[in-house]
Amino acid sequence: MGQPPLPRATATTGETLIEFPDNRLLIDLCGPHDRHLARIEGSLNVHVLRRGNLLAVVGEPEAQKDAEQVLRALYARLEQGRPVGLPEVDAALRMGPDPIFERPASPSEQLEMFQSGPIELRTRKKTIEPRTDGQKAYVRSLFANEMAFGIGPAGTGKTYLAVAVGVTMLIGGHVDKIILSRPAVEAGERLGFLPGDMKEKVDPYMQPLYDALNDFLPGKQMQKLMEEKRIEIAPLAFMRGRTLSNAFVVLDEAQNATTMQMKMFLTRLGEGSRMVITGDRSQIDLPRGVTSGLMDAERILKDIKGISFSYFTSKDVVRHNLVARIIDAYDTDSAEALARGEVRDERGQSNPRRAPGGSFA
């Protein structure tokens, strides 16, 4: 037998439909054998029915409103990673939702909490904590500045933490959407023609951004947010002509943006938005002779108020410990080449320095 249909609204009772995006949290909200719902029904004289990720509250208008507030407050508590049992349900019913539902902190309030306590980024799937001093300073800068740069080697969490902050701000209602972008530049290869429509052609370049989002949001919720255009993932070339307002915007792999692309992207910033630019100066894949927009932006914007620059080293690597050693080995090799008088470009190609008169130095 299928589930019974939801009762129709009537002039005397009516109904309120409440959607909860995470089914796992909804199970905890309802309690074992829907025990929490039964307690709410008995206390507020309402009837609560569940279908999928929807709860229908039937009863008098004022009672519906009270039940909705209690249910949303308890769900918010679960989102924060805090338990919900019958004592919490009773507290919400006895004192109202306010004691257990905390208004999401604004970026400035969150920054104040970071100063006095641990830095935690709470997303729908897990809580993220920076693991190094460099990462902590970076997260603080993302909340303190409307535009922030994160520059350093692979594996230091530049993009991962930026996306985590974006998801935290979206959940808290501080931005309306997240926009993630990357230059569609191949890493030293020529892949040639790629089959499929535009999305299928560019998705391989955007996959690291999808991976980060999947760590923070349930699959169905992420898909819904993308369908509603509240999460966008697009190549850098698609940003021209747009004004990005009330959004959290991330440009990843910015070392592969040209100077003109970087200027175009930075000037998309609209009211109520925050922008994060991440990149690794040692992994530039632009054609020979093309200057990296990240390096130009670093030079041009370093003294502008409201723009922060965070720098990472191998000490901030949080991947496999071999990654930090590999980075150190390459840095040592570059330093030794410089000591031998070799000039290496950003691609690692070297040429001996020539002394005046054409002889080698």
Coordinates of C-alpha atoms in Angstrom, one line a residue:
M1 CA 0.0 0.0 0.0
G2 CA 1.2 3.5 -0.8
Q3 CA 1.3 6.4 1.6
P4 CA -2.0 8.1 2.3
P5 CA -2.6 11.4 0.5
L6 CA -2.0 14.6 2.5
P7 CA -5.3 16.0 3.8
R8 CA -6.7 18.8 1.8
A9 CA -6.8 22.3 3.1
T10 CA -10.2 23.5 4.4
A11 CA -11.5 26.8 5.5
T12 CA -11.5 25.8 9.2
T13 CA -8.1 24.0 9.5
G14 CA -5.8 24.5 6.5
E15 CA -2.3 23.1 6.2
T16 CA 1.3 24.2 6.1
L17 CA 3.8 22.3 4.0
I18 CA 7.4 22.5 5.2
E19 CA 10.3 21.2 3.0
F20 CA 13.5 19.8 4.6
P21 CA 16.3 19.2 2.1
D22 CA 18.4 16.6 4.0
N23 CA 16.4 13.3 4.5
R24 CA 19.0 12.0 7.0
L25 CA 18.4 15.0 9.3
L26 CA 14.6 14.7 8.8
I27 CA 14.7 11.2 10.2
D28 CA 16.4 12.5 13.3
L29 CA 13.9 15.4 13.5
C30 CA 11.0 13.0 13.4
G31 CA 12.6 10.7 16.0
P32 CA 12.3 6.9 16.5
H33 CA 8.9 5.8 15.3
D34 CA 8.0 9.5 14.7
R35 CA 8.1 10.0 18.5
H36 CA 9.1 13.7 18.2
L37 CA 6.2 14.4 15.8
A38 CA 3.8 12.7 18.2
R39 CA 4.9 14.9 21.1
I40 CA 4.5 18.1 18.9
E41 CA 1.1 16.9 17.8
G42 CA -0.1 16.3 21.4
S43 CA 1.2 19.5 22.7
L44 CA 0.0 21.9 20.0
N45 CA -3.1 20.1 18.9
V46 CA -2.0 19.7 15.3
H47 CA -1.6 16.7 13.0
V48 CA 1.8 16.2 11.3
L49 CA 2.1 14.0 8.2
R50 CA 5.3 13.0 6.4
R51 CA 5.7 12.4 2.7
G52 CA 9.3 12.2 1.4
N53 CA 11.1 15.3 2.5
L54 CA 7.9 17.2 3.2
L55 CA 6.0 17.6 6.5
A56 CA 2.4 18.7 6.3
V57 CA 1.0 20.5 9.5
V58 CA -2.8 20.5 9.8
G59 CA -4.6 22.5 12.5
E60 CA -5.7 25.9 13.5
P61 CA -3.6 28.7 11.8
E62 CA -1.9 29.8 15.1
A63 CA -1.1 26.2 16.0
Q64 CA 0.3 25.6 12.5
K65 CA 2.6 28.6 12.9
D66 CA 3.8 27.4 16.3
A67 CA 4.5 23.9 15.0
E68 CA 6.3 25.2 12.0
Q69 CA 8.6 27.4 14.1
V70 CA 9.4 24.5 16.4
L71 CA 10.1 22.0 13.6
R72 CA 12.4 24.5 11.8
A73 CA 14.2 25.3 15.0
L74 CA 14.8 21.7 15.8
Y75 CA 16.0 21.1 12.2
A76 CA 18.4 24.0 12.4
R77 CA 19.8 22.5 15.6
L78 CA 20.5 19.3 13.7
E79 CA 22.2 21.2 10.9
Q80 CA 24.6 22.6 13.5
G81 CA 25.5 19.0 14.5
R82 CA 23.7 19.2 17.9
P83 CA 21.5 16.3 19.1
V84 CA 17.7 16.4 19.2
G85 CA 15.8 14.2 21.6
L86 CA 12.6 14.4 23.5
P87 CA 14.1 16.8 26.1
E88 CA 15.0 19.2 23.3
V89 CA 11.6 18.9 21.8
D90 CA 10.0 19.6 25.1
A91 CA 12.2 22.6 25.6
A92 CA 11.2 24.0 22.3
L93 CA 7.5 23.4 23.0
R94 CA 7.8 24.9 26.5
M95 CA 9.9 28.0 25.8
G96 CA 9.4 28.4 22.0
P97 CA 12.0 28.0 19.3
D98 CA 14.2 31.0 20.2
P99 CA 16.3 29.3 23.0
I100 CA 17.4 26.6 20.7
F101 CA 17.4 28.4 17.3
E102 CA 20.3 30.7 16.9
R103 CA 20.2 33.3 14.1
P104 CA 23.0 32.6 11.7
A105 CA 25.9 34.8 12.6
S106 CA 26.8 37.5 10.1
P107 CA 30.4 37.5 8.7
S108 CA 31.5 40.1 11.1
E109 CA 29.9 38.3 14.1
Q110 CA 31.5 35.0 12.9
L111 CA 34.9 36.7 12.7
E112 CA 34.4 37.9 16.4
M113 CA 33.6 34.3 17.4
F114 CA 36.8 33.1 15.6
Q115 CA 38.9 35.5 17.6
S116 CA 37.8 34.0 20.9
G117 CA 37.2 30.4 20.0
P118 CA 37.9 27.6 17.5
I119 CA 37.3 28.3 13.8
E120 CA 34.5 26.0 12.6
L121 CA 32.7 26.1 9.2
R122 CA 29.4 24.2 9.5
T123 CA 28.0 22.8 6.3
R124 CA 25.1 20.5 5.6
K125 CA 27.3 17.4 5.6
K126 CA 30.2 18.1 8.0
T127 CA 32.0 20.7 10.1
I128 CA 35.3 22.0 8.6
E129 CA 38.2 23.2 10.8
P130 CA 41.4 24.8 9.4
R131 CA 44.4 22.6 10.2
T132 CA 47.3 25.0 10.1
D133 CA 47.9 28.6 11.2
G134 CA 48.0 29.7 7.5
Q135 CA 44.6 28.2 6.9
K136 CA 43.2 29.9 10.0
A137 CA 44.5 33.2 8.9
Y138 CA 43.1 32.6 5.4
V139 CA 39.6 31.8 6.7
R140 CA 39.6 34.9 8.8
S141 CA 40.5 37.0 5.8
L142 CA 37.6 35.5 3.8
F143 CA 35.1 36.7 6.4
A144 CA 36.9 40.1 7.0
N145 CA 37.4 41.2 3.3
E146 CA 35.1 41.5 0.3
M147 CA 37.9 40.4 -1.9
A148 CA 40.6 37.9 -0.9
F149 CA 43.4 36.1 -2.7
G150 CA 44.8 32.7 -1.7
I151 CA 48.2 31.9 -3.3
G152 CA 50.3 28.9 -2.7
P153 CA 51.1 25.3 -3.7
A154 CA 48.8 22.4 -4.3
G155 CA 47.1 20.7 -1.4
T156 CA 47.0 23.7 1.0
G157 CA 43.2 23.9 1.0
K158 CA 42.9 27.3 -0.9
T159 CA 39.8 26.3 -2.9
Y160 CA 38.4 23.8 -0.5
L161 CA 38.2 26.3 2.4
A162 CA 36.9 29.0 0.1
V163 CA 34.0 26.7 -1.1
A164 CA 33.3 25.8 2.6
V165 CA 33.0 29.4 3.5
G166 CA 30.7 30.0 0.5
V167 CA 28.4 27.1 1.5
T168 CA 28.4 28.4 5.1
M169 CA 27.3 31.9 4.0
L170 CA 24.7 30.4 1.6
I171 CA 23.2 28.3 4.4
G172 CA 23.2 31.3 6.8
G173 CA 21.4 33.4 4.2
H174 CA 24.2 36.0 3.9
V175 CA 24.4 35.4 0.1
D176 CA 21.8 34.3 -2.4
K177 CA 24.1 32.2 -4.6
I178 CA 27.5 30.6 -5.0
I179 CA 29.4 31.1 -8.3
L180 CA 32.5 29.0 -8.9
S181 CA 34.7 29.6 -11.9
R182 CA 37.9 28.3 -13.5
P183 CA 39.8 29.1 -16.7
A184 CA 39.3 26.2 -19.1
V185 CA 43.0 25.7 -19.8
E186 CA 44.6 22.3 -20.3
A187 CA 47.5 21.3 -18.0
G188 CA 50.3 21.2 -20.6
E189 CA 48.3 19.0 -23.0
R190 CA 46.3 19.4 -26.1
L191 CA 43.1 17.3 -25.8
G192 CA 41.7 18.4 -29.2
F193 CA 38.0 18.1 -29.9
L194 CA 35.8 17.1 -27.0
P195 CA 32.4 15.5 -27.8
G196 CA 29.1 16.6 -26.3
D197 CA 27.3 19.9 -25.5
M198 CA 28.9 22.9 -23.9
K199 CA 28.4 21.5 -20.3
E200 CA 29.9 18.2 -21.2
K201 CA 32.9 19.9 -22.8
V202 CA 33.8 22.1 -19.8
D203 CA 32.8 19.7 -16.9
P204 CA 36.1 17.9 -16.9
Y205 CA 37.8 21.3 -16.1
M206 CA 35.3 22.0 -13.4
Q207 CA 35.4 18.6 -11.7
P208 CA 37.5 19.7 -8.6
L209 CA 34.8 22.3 -7.8
Y210 CA 32.1 19.6 -8.0
D211 CA 34.2 17.5 -5.7
A212 CA 34.4 20.2 -3.1
L213 CA 30.7 20.9 -3.2
N214 CA 29.9 17.2 -2.8
D215 CA 31.8 17.2 0.5
F216 CA 29.6 19.9 1.9
L217 CA 26.1 19.4 0.5
P218 CA 23.9 16.3 0.1
G219 CA 23.6 15.2 -3.5
K220 CA 19.9 15.9 -4.0
Q221 CA 20.2 19.3 -2.4
M222 CA 23.2 20.2 -4.5
Q223 CA 21.4 19.2 -7.6
K224 CA 18.3 21.3 -6.6
L225 CA 20.4 24.3 -5.9
M226 CA 22.1 24.0 -9.2
E227 CA 18.8 23.6 -11.0
E228 CA 17.6 26.8 -9.3
K229 CA 20.9 28.6 -10.3
R230 CA 21.7 29.2 -6.7
I231 CA 25.0 27.3 -7.3
E232 CA 26.7 28.0 -10.6
I233 CA 29.9 26.4 -12.0
A234 CA 31.1 28.1 -15.2
P235 CA 34.3 28.7 -17.1
L236 CA 35.9 32.1 -16.7
A237 CA 35.0 33.1 -20.3
F238 CA 31.3 33.0 -19.4
M239 CA 31.7 35.8 -16.8
R240 CA 32.0 38.6 -19.2
G241 CA 29.2 41.2 -19.1
R242 CA 27.7 40.0 -15.8
T243 CA 27.3 41.8 -12.5
L244 CA 27.6 39.4 -9.6
S245 CA 25.5 40.8 -6.7
N246 CA 24.7 39.1 -3.4
A247 CA 26.9 36.2 -4.3
F248 CA 29.9 34.3 -3.0
V249 CA 32.3 34.1 -6.0
V250 CA 35.4 31.9 -6.3
L251 CA 37.9 31.9 -9.2
D252 CA 40.0 28.8 -8.9
E253 CA 43.3 28.2 -10.8
A254 CA 43.6 31.9 -11.3
Q255 CA 47.3 31.6 -12.4
N256 CA 45.8 30.4 -15.8
A257 CA 43.8 33.6 -16.3
T258 CA 45.3 36.2 -18.6
T259 CA 45.7 39.8 -17.4
M260 CA 42.6 40.9 -19.3
Q261 CA 40.6 38.0 -18.0
M262 CA 41.6 38.8 -14.5
K263 CA 40.6 42.4 -14.8
M264 CA 37.3 41.4 -16.4
F265 CA 36.6 39.0 -13.5
L266 CA 37.5 41.3 -10.7
T267 CA 35.3 44.0 -12.1
R268 CA 32.2 41.7 -11.9
L269 CA 32.0 42.3 -8.2
G270 CA 28.5 43.6 -7.2
E271 CA 26.8 44.8 -4.1
G272 CA 26.6 42.3 -1.2
S273 CA 29.1 39.9 -2.8
R274 CA 32.4 38.4 -1.8
M275 CA 35.1 37.3 -4.1
V276 CA 37.9 34.8 -3.6
I277 CA 40.7 34.2 -6.1
T278 CA 43.0 31.2 -5.6
G279 CA 46.0 30.1 -7.6
D280 CA 49.5 28.5 -7.6
R281 CA 52.2 30.5 -9.3
S282 CA 54.2 27.4 -9.9
Q283 CA 51.6 25.7 -12.1
I284 CA 51.0 28.2 -15.0
D285 CA 49.7 26.5 -18.1
L286 CA 49.3 29.6 -20.3
P287 CA 51.0 29.7 -23.7
R288 CA 54.5 30.9 -23.9
G289 CA 54.8 34.7 -23.7
V290 CA 51.3 35.2 -22.1
T291 CA 51.5 36.8 -18.6
S292 CA 49.6 35.3 -15.7
G293 CA 46.8 37.6 -14.6
L294 CA 47.3 36.3 -11.0
M295 CA 50.8 37.6 -10.9
D296 CA 49.8 40.9 -12.4
A297 CA 46.9 41.3 -9.9
E298 CA 49.2 40.5 -7.0
R299 CA 51.6 43.3 -8.1
I300 CA 48.9 45.9 -9.0
L301 CA 46.4 45.4 -6.1
K302 CA 48.7 44.6 -3.2
D303 CA 48.2 48.0 -1.5
I304 CA 44.4 48.4 -2.1
K305 CA 42.4 48.5 1.1
G306 CA 39.7 45.8 1.4
I307 CA 41.7 43.3 -0.6
S308 CA 43.7 40.7 1.3
F309 CA 46.5 38.3 0.2
S310 CA 47.1 35.0 2.0
Y311 CA 50.1 33.0 1.2
F312 CA 50.6 29.3 1.7
T313 CA 53.8 27.1 1.9
S314 CA 54.5 23.4 2.0
K315 CA 53.8 23.6 5.8
D316 CA 50.1 24.2 5.0
V317 CA 49.8 21.1 2.8
V318 CA 47.0 18.9 4.2
R319 CA 47.1 16.1 1.6
H320 CA 49.4 13.1 1.9
N321 CA 52.7 14.1 3.7
L322 CA 54.6 13.2 0.5
V323 CA 53.0 16.2 -1.2
A324 CA 54.8 18.6 1.1
R325 CA 58.1 16.8 0.5
I326 CA 57.6 16.9 -3.3
I327 CA 56.9 20.6 -3.1
D328 CA 60.0 21.2 -1.0
A329 CA 62.1 19.1 -3.4
Y330 CA 61.0 21.2 -6.4
D331 CA 61.7 24.4 -4.5
T332 CA 65.1 23.3 -3.6
D333 CA 65.9 22.3 -7.2
S334 CA 64.8 25.7 -8.4
A335 CA 67.0 27.5 -5.8
E336 CA 70.0 25.3 -6.8
A337 CA 69.4 26.1 -10.5
L338 CA 69.3 29.8 -9.6
A339 CA 72.6 29.5 -7.7
R340 CA 74.1 27.9 -10.8
G341 CA 73.1 30.9 -12.8
E342 CA 70.2 29.3 -14.7
V343 CA 67.1 31.3 -15.4
R344 CA 64.0 29.3 -15.2
D345 CA 60.6 30.4 -16.5
E346 CA 57.3 29.5 -14.8
R347 CA 57.3 26.2 -16.8
G348 CA 60.6 25.0 -15.4
Q349 CA 62.5 25.5 -18.6
S350 CA 66.0 26.8 -18.0
N351 CA 68.6 28.7 -20.0
P352 CA 72.1 29.7 -18.8
R353 CA 72.5 33.4 -18.2
R354 CA 74.6 35.1 -20.8
A355 CA 77.2 37.6 -19.7
P356 CA 77.6 40.9 -21.7
G357 CA 79.3 40.2 -25.0
G358 CA 77.5 37.0 -25.7
S359 CA 79.6 34.7 -23.5
F360 CA 78.0 32.5 -20.8
A361 CA 78.2 33.8 -17.2

